[in-house]
XYZ file of C-alpha atoms in Angstrom:
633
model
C 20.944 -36.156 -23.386
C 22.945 -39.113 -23.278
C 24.103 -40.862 -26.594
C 21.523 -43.198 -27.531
C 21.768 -46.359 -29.707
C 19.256 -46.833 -32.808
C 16.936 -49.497 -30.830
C 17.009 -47.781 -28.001
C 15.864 -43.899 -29.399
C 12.924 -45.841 -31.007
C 12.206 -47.376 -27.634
C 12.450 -43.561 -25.860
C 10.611 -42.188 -28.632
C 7.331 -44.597 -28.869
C 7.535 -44.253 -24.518
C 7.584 -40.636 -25.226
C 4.794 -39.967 -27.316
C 2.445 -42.763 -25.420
C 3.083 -40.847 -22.126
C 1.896 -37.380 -24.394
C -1.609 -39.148 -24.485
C -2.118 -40.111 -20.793
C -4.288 -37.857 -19.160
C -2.976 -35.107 -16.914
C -1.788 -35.948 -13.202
C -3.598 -34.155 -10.676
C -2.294 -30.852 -9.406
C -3.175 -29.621 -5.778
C -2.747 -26.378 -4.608
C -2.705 -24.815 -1.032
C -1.718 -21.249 0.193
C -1.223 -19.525 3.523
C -0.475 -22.672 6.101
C 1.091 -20.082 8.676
C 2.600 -22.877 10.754
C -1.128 -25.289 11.265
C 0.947 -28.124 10.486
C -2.015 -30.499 11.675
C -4.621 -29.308 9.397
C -2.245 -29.072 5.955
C -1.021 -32.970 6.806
C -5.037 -33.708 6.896
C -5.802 -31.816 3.826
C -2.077 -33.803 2.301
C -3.800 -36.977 3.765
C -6.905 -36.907 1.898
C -6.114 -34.672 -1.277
C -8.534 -32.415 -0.395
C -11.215 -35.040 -0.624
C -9.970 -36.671 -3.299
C -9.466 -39.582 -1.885
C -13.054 -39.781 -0.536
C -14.363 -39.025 -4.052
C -12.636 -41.830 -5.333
C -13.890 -44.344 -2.720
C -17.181 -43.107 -3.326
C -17.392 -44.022 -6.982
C -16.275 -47.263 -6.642
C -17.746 -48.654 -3.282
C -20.957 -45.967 -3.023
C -23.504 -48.590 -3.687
C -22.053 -51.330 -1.896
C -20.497 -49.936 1.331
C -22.592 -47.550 3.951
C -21.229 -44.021 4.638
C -19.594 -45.155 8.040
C -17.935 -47.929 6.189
C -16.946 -45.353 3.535
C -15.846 -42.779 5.933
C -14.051 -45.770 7.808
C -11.576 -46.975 5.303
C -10.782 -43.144 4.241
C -9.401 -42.729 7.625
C -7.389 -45.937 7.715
C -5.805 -44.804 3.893
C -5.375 -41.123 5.673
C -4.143 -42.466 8.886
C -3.319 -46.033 8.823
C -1.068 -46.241 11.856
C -3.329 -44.784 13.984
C -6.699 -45.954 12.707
C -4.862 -49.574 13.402
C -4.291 -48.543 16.778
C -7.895 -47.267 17.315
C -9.329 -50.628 15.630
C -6.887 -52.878 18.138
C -8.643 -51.550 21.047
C -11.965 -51.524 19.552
C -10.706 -55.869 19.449
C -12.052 -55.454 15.393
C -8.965 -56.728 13.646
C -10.170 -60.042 12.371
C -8.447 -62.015 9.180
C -12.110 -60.745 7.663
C -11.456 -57.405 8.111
C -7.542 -57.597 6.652
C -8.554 -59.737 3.703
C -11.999 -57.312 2.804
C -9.818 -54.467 3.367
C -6.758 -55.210 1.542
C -9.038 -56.262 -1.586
C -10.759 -52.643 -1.040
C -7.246 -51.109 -1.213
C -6.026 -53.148 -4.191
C -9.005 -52.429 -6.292
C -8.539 -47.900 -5.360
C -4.587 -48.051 -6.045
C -5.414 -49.748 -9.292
C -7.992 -47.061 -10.050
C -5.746 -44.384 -8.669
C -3.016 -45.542 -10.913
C -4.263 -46.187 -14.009
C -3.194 -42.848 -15.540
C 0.121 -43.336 -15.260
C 2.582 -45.576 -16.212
C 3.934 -48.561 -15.226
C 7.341 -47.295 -14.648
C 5.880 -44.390 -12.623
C 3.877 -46.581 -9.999
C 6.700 -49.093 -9.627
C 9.318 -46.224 -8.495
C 6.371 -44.918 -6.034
C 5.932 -48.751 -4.698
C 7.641 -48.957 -1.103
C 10.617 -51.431 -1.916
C 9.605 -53.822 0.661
C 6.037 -54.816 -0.857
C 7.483 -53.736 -4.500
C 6.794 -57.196 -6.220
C 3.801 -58.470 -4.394
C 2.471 -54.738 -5.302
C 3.178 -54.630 -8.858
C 1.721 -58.455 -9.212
C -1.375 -57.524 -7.442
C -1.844 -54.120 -9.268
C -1.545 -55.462 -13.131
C -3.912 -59.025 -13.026
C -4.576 -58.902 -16.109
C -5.634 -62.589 -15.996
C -6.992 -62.632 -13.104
C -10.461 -64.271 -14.102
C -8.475 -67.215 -15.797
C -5.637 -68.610 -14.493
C -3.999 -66.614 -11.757
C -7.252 -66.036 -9.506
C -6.119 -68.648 -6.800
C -2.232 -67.624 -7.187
C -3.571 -63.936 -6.165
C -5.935 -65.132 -3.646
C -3.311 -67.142 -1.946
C -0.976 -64.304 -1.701
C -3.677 -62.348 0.340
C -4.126 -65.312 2.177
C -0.851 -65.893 3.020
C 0.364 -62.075 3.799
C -2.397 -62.220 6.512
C -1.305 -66.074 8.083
C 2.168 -64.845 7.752
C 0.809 -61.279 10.092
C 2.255 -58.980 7.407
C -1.747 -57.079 7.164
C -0.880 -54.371 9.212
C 2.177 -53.363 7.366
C 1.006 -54.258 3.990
C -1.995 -52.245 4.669
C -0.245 -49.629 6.116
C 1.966 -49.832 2.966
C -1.087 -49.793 0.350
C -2.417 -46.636 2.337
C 0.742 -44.497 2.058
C 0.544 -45.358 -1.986
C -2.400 -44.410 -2.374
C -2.109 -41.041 -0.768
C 1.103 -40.778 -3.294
C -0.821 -41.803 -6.158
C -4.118 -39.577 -5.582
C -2.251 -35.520 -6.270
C 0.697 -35.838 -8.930
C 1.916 -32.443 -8.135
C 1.679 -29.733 -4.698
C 1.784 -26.516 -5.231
C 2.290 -24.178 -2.395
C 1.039 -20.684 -3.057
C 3.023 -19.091 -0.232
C 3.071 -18.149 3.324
C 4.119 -21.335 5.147
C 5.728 -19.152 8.402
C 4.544 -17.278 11.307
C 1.252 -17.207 13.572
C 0.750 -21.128 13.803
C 3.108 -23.262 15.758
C 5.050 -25.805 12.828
C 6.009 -24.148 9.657
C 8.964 -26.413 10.198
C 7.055 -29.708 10.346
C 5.693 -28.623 7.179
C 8.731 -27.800 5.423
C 9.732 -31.432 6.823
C 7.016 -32.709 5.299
C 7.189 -31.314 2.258
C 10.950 -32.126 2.123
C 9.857 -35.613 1.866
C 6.800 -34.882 -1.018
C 7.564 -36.618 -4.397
C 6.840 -33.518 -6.593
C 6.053 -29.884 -5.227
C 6.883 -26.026 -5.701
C 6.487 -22.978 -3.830
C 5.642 -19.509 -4.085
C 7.486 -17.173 -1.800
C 4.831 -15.523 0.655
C 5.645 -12.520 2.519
C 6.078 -14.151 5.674
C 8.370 -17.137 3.875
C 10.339 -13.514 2.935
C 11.462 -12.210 6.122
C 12.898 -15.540 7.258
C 14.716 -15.651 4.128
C 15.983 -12.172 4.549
C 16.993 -13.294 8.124
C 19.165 -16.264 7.172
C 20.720 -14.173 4.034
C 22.040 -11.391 7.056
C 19.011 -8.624 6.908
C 18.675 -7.408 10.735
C 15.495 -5.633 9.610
C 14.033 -9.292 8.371
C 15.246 -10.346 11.811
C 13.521 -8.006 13.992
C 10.110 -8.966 11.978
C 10.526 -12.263 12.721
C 11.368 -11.682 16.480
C 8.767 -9.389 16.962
C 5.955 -11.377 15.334
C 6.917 -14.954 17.207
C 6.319 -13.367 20.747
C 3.271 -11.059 19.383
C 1.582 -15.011 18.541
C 3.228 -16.725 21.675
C 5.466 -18.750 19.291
C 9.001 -17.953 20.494
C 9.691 -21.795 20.982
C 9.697 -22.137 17.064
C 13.038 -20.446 17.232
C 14.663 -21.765 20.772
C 12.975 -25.897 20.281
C 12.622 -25.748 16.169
C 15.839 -24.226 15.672
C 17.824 -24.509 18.608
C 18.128 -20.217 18.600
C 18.866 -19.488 22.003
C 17.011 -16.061 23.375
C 18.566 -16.295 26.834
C 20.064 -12.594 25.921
C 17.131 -11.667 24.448
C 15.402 -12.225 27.588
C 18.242 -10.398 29.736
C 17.962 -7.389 27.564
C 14.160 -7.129 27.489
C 13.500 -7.666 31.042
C 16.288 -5.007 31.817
C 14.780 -2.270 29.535
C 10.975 -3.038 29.103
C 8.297 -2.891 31.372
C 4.767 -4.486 31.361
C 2.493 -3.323 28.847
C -0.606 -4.850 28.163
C -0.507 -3.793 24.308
C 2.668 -5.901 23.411
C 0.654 -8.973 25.354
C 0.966 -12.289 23.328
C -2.256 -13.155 21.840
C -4.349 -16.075 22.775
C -2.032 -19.200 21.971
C -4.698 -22.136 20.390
C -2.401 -24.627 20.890
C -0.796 -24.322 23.967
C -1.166 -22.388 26.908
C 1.926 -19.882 27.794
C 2.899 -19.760 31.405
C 2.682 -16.532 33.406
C 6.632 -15.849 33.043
C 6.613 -16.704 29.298
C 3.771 -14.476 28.538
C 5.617 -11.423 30.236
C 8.641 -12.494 28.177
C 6.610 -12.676 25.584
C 5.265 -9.397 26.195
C 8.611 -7.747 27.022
C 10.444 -8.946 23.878
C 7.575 -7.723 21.690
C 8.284 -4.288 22.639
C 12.509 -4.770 21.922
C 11.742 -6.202 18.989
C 9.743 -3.613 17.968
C 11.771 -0.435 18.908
C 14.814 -2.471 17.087
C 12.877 -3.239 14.454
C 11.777 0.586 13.843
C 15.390 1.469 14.408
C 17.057 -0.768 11.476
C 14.163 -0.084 8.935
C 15.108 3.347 9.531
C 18.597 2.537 8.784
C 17.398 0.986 5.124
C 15.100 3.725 4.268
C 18.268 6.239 5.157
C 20.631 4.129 3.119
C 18.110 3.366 -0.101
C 16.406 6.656 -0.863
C 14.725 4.863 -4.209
C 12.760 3.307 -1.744
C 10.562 6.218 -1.040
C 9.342 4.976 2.164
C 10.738 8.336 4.033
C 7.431 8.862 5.409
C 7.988 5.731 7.876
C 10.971 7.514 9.213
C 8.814 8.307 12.740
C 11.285 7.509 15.636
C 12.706 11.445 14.646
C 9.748 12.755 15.320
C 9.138 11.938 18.373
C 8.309 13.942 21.706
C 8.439 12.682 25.566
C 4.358 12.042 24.690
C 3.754 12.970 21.026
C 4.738 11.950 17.329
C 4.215 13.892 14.420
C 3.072 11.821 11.141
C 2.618 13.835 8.224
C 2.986 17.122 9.574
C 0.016 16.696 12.118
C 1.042 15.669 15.865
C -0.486 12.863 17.558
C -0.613 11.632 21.344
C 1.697 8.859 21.919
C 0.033 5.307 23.725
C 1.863 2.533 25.021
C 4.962 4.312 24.463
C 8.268 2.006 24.943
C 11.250 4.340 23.569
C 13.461 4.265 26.446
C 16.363 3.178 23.962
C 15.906 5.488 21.265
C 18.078 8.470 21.724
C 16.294 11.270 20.071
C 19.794 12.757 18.887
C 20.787 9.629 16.759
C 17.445 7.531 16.628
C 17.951 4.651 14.565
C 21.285 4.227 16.259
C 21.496 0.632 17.825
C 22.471 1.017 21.231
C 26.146 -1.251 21.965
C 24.050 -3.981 23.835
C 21.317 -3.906 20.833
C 24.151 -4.148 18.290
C 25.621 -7.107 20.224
C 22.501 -8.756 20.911
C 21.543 -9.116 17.049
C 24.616 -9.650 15.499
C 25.160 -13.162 18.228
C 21.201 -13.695 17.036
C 21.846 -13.249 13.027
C 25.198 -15.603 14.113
C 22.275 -17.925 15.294
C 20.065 -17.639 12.654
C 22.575 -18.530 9.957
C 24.335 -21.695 11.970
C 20.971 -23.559 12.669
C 21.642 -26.703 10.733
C 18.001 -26.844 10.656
C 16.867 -23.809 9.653
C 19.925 -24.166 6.796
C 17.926 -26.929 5.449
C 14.645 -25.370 5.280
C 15.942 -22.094 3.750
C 18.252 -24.133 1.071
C 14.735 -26.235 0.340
C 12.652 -22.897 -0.086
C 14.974 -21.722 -2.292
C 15.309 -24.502 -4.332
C 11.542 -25.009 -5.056
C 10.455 -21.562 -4.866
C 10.044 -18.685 -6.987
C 8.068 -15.407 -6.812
C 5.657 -16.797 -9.142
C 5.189 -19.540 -11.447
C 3.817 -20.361 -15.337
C 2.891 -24.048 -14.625
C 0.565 -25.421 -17.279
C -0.877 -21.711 -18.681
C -1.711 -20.855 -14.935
C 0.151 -18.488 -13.149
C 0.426 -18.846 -9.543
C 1.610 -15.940 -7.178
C 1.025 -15.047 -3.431
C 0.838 -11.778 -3.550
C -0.211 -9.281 -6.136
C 1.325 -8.056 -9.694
C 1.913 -4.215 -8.320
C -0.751 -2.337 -11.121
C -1.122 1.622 -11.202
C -5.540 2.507 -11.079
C -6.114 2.145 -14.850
C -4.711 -0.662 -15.145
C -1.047 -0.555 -16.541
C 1.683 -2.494 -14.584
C 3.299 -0.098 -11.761
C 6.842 0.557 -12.568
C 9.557 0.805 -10.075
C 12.487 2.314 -9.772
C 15.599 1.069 -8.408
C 19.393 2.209 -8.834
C 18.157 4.345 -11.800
C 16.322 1.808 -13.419
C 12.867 1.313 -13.808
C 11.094 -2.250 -13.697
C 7.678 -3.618 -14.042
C 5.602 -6.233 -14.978
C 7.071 -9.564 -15.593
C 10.682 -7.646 -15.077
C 9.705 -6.333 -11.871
C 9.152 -9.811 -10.544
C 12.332 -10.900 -12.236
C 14.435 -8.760 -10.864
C 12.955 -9.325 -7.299
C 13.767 -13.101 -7.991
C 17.162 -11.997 -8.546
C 18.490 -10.721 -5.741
C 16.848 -12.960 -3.596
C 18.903 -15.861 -5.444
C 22.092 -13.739 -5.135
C 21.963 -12.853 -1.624
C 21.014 -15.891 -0.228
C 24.187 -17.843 -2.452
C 26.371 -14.896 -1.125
C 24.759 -15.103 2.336
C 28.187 -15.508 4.195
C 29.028 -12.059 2.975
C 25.673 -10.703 3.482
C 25.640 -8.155 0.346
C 23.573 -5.269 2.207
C 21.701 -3.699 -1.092
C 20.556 -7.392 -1.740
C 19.539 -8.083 2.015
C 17.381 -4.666 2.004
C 15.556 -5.763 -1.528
C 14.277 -8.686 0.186
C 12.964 -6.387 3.444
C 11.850 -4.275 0.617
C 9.887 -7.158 -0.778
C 8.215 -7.754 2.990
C 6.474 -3.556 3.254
C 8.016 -1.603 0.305
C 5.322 -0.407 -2.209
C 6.157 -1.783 -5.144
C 6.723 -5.299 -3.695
C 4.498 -8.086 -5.287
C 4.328 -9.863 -1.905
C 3.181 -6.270 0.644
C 0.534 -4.805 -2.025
C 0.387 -1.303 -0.104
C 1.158 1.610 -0.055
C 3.035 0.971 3.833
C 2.821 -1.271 6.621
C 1.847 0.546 9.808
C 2.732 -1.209 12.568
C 4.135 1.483 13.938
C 1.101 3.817 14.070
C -1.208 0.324 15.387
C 1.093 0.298 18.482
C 1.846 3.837 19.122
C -1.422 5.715 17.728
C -4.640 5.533 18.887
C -6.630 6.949 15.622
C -7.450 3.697 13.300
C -8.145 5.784 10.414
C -3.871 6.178 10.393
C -4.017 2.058 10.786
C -5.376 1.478 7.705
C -3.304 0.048 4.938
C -4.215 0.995 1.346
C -4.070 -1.504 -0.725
C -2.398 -1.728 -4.280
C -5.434 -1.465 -7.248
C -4.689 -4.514 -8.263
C -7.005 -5.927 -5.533
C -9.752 -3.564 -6.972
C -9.055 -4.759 -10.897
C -8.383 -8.300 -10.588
C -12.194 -8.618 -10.522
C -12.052 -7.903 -14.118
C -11.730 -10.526 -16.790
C -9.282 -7.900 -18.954
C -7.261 -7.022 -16.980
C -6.678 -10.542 -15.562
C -6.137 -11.891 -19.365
C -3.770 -8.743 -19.637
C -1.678 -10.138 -16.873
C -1.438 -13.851 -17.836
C -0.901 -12.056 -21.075
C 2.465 -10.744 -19.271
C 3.788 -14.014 -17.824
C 3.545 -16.248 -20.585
C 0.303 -18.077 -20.203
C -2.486 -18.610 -21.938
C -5.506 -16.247 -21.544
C -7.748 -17.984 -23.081
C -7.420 -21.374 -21.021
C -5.330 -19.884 -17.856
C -6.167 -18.463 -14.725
C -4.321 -16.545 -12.389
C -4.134 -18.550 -8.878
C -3.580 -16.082 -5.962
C -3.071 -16.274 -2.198
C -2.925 -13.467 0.759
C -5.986 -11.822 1.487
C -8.103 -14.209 3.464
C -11.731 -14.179 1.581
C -14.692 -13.063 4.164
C -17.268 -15.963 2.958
C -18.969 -14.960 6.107
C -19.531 -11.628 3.963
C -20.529 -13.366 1.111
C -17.559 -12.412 -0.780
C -16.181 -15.643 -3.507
C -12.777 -17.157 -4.201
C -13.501 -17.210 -7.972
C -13.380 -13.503 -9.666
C -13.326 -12.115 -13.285
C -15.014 -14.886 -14.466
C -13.183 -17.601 -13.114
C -9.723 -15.818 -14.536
C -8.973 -15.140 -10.734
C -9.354 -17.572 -7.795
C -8.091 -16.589 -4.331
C -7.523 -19.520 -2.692
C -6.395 -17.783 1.049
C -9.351 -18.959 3.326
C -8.317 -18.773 6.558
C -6.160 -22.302 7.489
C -4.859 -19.497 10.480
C -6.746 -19.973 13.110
C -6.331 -16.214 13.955
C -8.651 -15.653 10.268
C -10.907 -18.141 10.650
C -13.350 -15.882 12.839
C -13.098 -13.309 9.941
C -13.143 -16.247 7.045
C -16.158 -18.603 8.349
C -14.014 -21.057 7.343
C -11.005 -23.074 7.641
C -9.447 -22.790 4.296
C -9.500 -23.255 0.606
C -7.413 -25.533 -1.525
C -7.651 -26.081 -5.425
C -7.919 -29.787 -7.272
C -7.067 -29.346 -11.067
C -7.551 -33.091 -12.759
C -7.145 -34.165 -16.042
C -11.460 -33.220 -15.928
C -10.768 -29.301 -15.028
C -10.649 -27.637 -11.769
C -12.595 -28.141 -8.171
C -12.350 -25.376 -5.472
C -12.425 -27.204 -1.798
C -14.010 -25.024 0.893
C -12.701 -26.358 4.050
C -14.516 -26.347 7.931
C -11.958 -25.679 10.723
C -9.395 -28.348 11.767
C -10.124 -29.869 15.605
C -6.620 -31.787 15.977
C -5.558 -35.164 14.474
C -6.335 -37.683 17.507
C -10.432 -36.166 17.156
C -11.209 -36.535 13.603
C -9.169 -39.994 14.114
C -11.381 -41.090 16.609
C -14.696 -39.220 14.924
C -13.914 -39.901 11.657
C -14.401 -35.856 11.555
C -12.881 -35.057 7.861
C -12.451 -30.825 7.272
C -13.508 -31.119 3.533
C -17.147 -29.388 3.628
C -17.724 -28.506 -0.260
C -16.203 -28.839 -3.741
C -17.056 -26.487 -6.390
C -16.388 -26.944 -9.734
C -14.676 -24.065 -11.620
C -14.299 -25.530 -15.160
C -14.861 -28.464 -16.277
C -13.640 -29.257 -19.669
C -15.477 -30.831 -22.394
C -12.185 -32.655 -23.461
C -10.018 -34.488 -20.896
C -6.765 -32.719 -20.721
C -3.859 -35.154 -21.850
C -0.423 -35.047 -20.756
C 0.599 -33.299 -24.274
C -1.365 -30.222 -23.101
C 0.476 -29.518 -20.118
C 3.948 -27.693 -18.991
C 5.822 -31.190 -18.380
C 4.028 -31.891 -22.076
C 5.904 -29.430 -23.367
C 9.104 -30.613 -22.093
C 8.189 -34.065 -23.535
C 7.055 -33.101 -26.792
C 11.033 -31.502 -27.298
C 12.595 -34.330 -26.355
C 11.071 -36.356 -28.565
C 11.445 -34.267 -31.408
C 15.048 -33.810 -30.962
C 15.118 -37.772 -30.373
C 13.505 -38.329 -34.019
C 15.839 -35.313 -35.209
C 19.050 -37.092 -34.085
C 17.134 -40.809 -35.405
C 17.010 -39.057 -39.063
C 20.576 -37.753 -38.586
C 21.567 -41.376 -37.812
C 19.613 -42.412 -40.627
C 21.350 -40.219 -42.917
C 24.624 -41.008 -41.882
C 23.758 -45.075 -42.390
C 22.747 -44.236 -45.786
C 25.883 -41.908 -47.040
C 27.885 -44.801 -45.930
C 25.968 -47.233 -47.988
């Protein structure tokens, strides 16, 4: 803290404690995006119907719903709702003087809990003073009316409407969610997980919880070949290979060589059905072919890490050594082999990389870690992201707190040492942060903790006992597909044992909840987001359009105002240019989960807390000063 003059702590210190009583900014949380760019910008666009809410209670009994729905759109997308309302020949100096009086009157409802110094720094610097005049009248019955009339009047002669609607749009979008959290899972299946990490590169105020897909890029980009294979195996399995060649400028030009040399077709490495664009006939047999090299690499280095880290105890998904020509043995019972592709495993060294393999991936790891792009998006994730987080007595985490069947927290063992709990996710965070700031070197026990972290049992982000994808390509007997899950899926239905775990992390029981992503809820099956009494809420409903036939819906997201919390129940996304033209919004219920009695203030909150010690230690140092001034005297 900077040295401070007398005047000036006394200034601080009143700011201080009159920010303490504001109420709380609105948090928004989202989980499992898996690349649908489109439909997170929508639900970013509207705050999860927040911003319709709003409208609603101040225009509901003057404006129709088409009118309502209307203006949402143009604050969601004001660009092209212009655009659509050019053609339509609607743009009259009626419309921009009603509708830049509508948006006045929702940014100064939108920001009137916060400060003044916090709207002016969101203000776009272009419209900053007209803004901040037309935001605070707080004469504007006496005096000033005609001086704010005129500059209305005179923003719309001088055709500066479309931008300074435009301009009121964006701020109230900024204004409406205070902070994002993002509950994990941002890569793989859907097309953009780098437009959203662009846009969320650009959000004023957001964190992240690693996701076990958001993993095995990281472990790619910190040197794990293991990681690497995952991720090059599941981009052709969903048809998505241009995410690394267009997104990241990864060339696969070898990869293609090498596949089309040693693979042949088969039907069970096909891409699945792409939503959003349609694959030609060459790049789905591309596709198809460097599934299966993927694949058999990808079986081949894991082997390698379960060899080289026996405290992993994942020797029984060592299964290239017990192969036959047509048969594998799992378990000590032998199975017939199906869409067998092992024409590069050499049964007397099996997880050997073969010389053009070993070539192949260490020019695609070169790739991997000299994308300027993908550099960005890694140092971002890293920077904002965290295995789990204690924000404001909740704690938020993708994946699962690895639990043993009574209920205890699962300890495991690494190097000798034993870690669970709170430690066990510690430690986890660890050497993620070390190998990816030693990433040049690539420090190979920290590069295998983070594959670890993608299938290894005791990883918070898997929660299983193993990941079969071997036996789901190779074996046709799906009761050897199924993946038990850890019991913490079983026990956080209970309020205890919940409690016991916010217990663990630091927050509050009694007011906390835990706030989970990962396993897609079947609302189709009737089953709910909101568990042990509202101590649990799973807030993974399907955003992937490959879950959404399993879901029934199109996602969850989570509002927490200064009021309590709302769960948002989402219907599937069309694309951006139809609920434009529509005025099709995805928000299809709100449920509250708590309301509170009280209004929760600033002062009861995480940044609160932060705050609260500042000030103290500014009215410590102003009765130090005070002391001083007197001794002299």
């Amino acid at each position: 803290m900077k040295q401070l003059q007398k005047n000036e702590l006394i200034a601080e210190i009143i700011n201080l404690e009159a920010i303490l009583n504001l109420p709380k900014g609105t948090e928004h949380f989202v989980s499992d995006l898996h690349g649908e760019f489109e439909a997170f910008d929508h639900i970013l666009r509207n705050g999860s119907g927040s911003i319709k809410e709003k409208v609603h209670s101040i225009f509901g009994k003057i404006l129709s719903e088409e009118d309502i729905n209307s203006l949402c759109f143009l604050i969601y997308y004001p660009k092209e709702k212009i655009n659509l309302l050019k053609q339509q020949e609607t743009l009259t100096s009626g419309f921009w003087y009603r509708t830049i009086h509508q948006l006045i009157t929702l940014v100064r409802f939108c920001s009137c809990k916060y400060t003044r110094s916090k709207v002016r720094k969101a203000l776009p610097e272009k419209y900053a003073y007209i803004l901040e005049e037309l935001i605070y009248p707080y004469d504007e019955e006496a005096d000033k009316q005609e001086y704010y009339e005129q500059i209305i009047e005179k923003i719309i002669d001088l055709n500066e409407a479309e931008f300074f609607v435009s301009a009121l749009c964006h701020l109230t979008q900024r204004l409406i969610v205070d902070h994002l959290h993002v509950i994990g899972d941002i890569y793989d299946r859907g097309p953009h997980p780098d437009k959203i990490i662009d846009k969320l590169i650009d959000y004023h105020s957001v964190d992240i919880q690693f996701g076990n897909h958001d993993i095995i890029w990281l472990g790619a980009f910190c040197g794990s070949k293991a990681c690497l294979a995952n991720v090059l195996r599941i981009c052709a399995r969903y048809g998505n290979l241009e995410l690394l060649e267009n997104a990241y400028g990864i060339s696969l030009s070898s990869l293609r060589r090498f596949s089309r040399k040693h693979y042949t077709h088969n039907l069970a490495f096909a891409p699945k059905k792409n939503p959003y664009s349609t694959l030609s006939k060459q790049e789905q047999i591309d596709s198809m072919l460097i599934q299966q090299a993927a694949a058999i690499i990808q079986q081949k280095l894991e082997g390698q890490v379960i060899l080289r880290r026996p405290d992993f105890n994942m020797t029984d998904r060592l299964l290239l050594d017990k192969l036959t020509k047509h048969t594998v043995t799992v378990k000590q019972k032998t199975y017939p082999l199906i869409n067998a592709c092992f024409q590069t495993v050499d049964p007397k060294q099996p997880y050997a990389l073969t010389s053009e393999e070993e070539e192949l991936f260490e020019d695609l790891l070169q790739q991997m870690q000299q994308s300027e792009r993908l550099e960005k998006h890694m140092t971002f994730l890293m920077e904002k992201g965290s295995l789990y987080l204690n924000y404001n007595q909740n704690l938020l985490i993708h994946g699962c707190i690895p639990l043993t069947e009574n209920g205890d927290f699962q300890s495991v063992s690494f190097r000798g040492k034993s870690y669970s709990g709170k430690k066990l996710l510690d430690y986890f965070d660890r050497c993620i942060t070390s190998a990816f700031t030693n990433r040049s070197s690539c420090i190979e026990e920290l590069t295998d903790i983070i594959w670890y972290l993608w299938c290894g049992e005791g990883s918070s982000l898997f929660g299983k006992t193993a990941m079969k994808t071997f036996e789901r390509y190779f074996i046709d007997v799906p009761e050897l597909h199924v993946e038990k899950k850890n019991p913490y899926y079983l026990l956080r239905e209970q309020e205890q044992v919940c409690r016991n775990m916010l217990k663990e992390f630091g927050a509050n029981p009694d007011t906390g909840c835990i706030i989970n992503g990962h396993t897609p809820i079947k609302v189709r099956k009737g089953e709910t987001p909101v568990k042990a009494n509202s101590k649990m809420l799973v807030i993974d409903g399907g955003f992937s359009k490959s879950y959404q036939k399993i879901t029934g819906i199109g996602g969850y997201t989570l509002i927490y105002n200064s009021y309590g919390m709302h769960l948002a129940a989402h219907k599937p996304f069309s694309n951006k240019e139809t609920a434009i033209v529509n005025g099709d919004d995805i928000v299809s219920s709100r449920q509250i989960v708590d309301r509170k009695i009280d209004r929760i203030k600033v002062k009861d909150t995480t940044i609160g807390e932060k705050i609260s010690t500042d000030s103290r230690l500014m009215q410590n140092i102003l009765k130090e000063q005070a002391k001083t001034q007197t001794s002299r005297s």
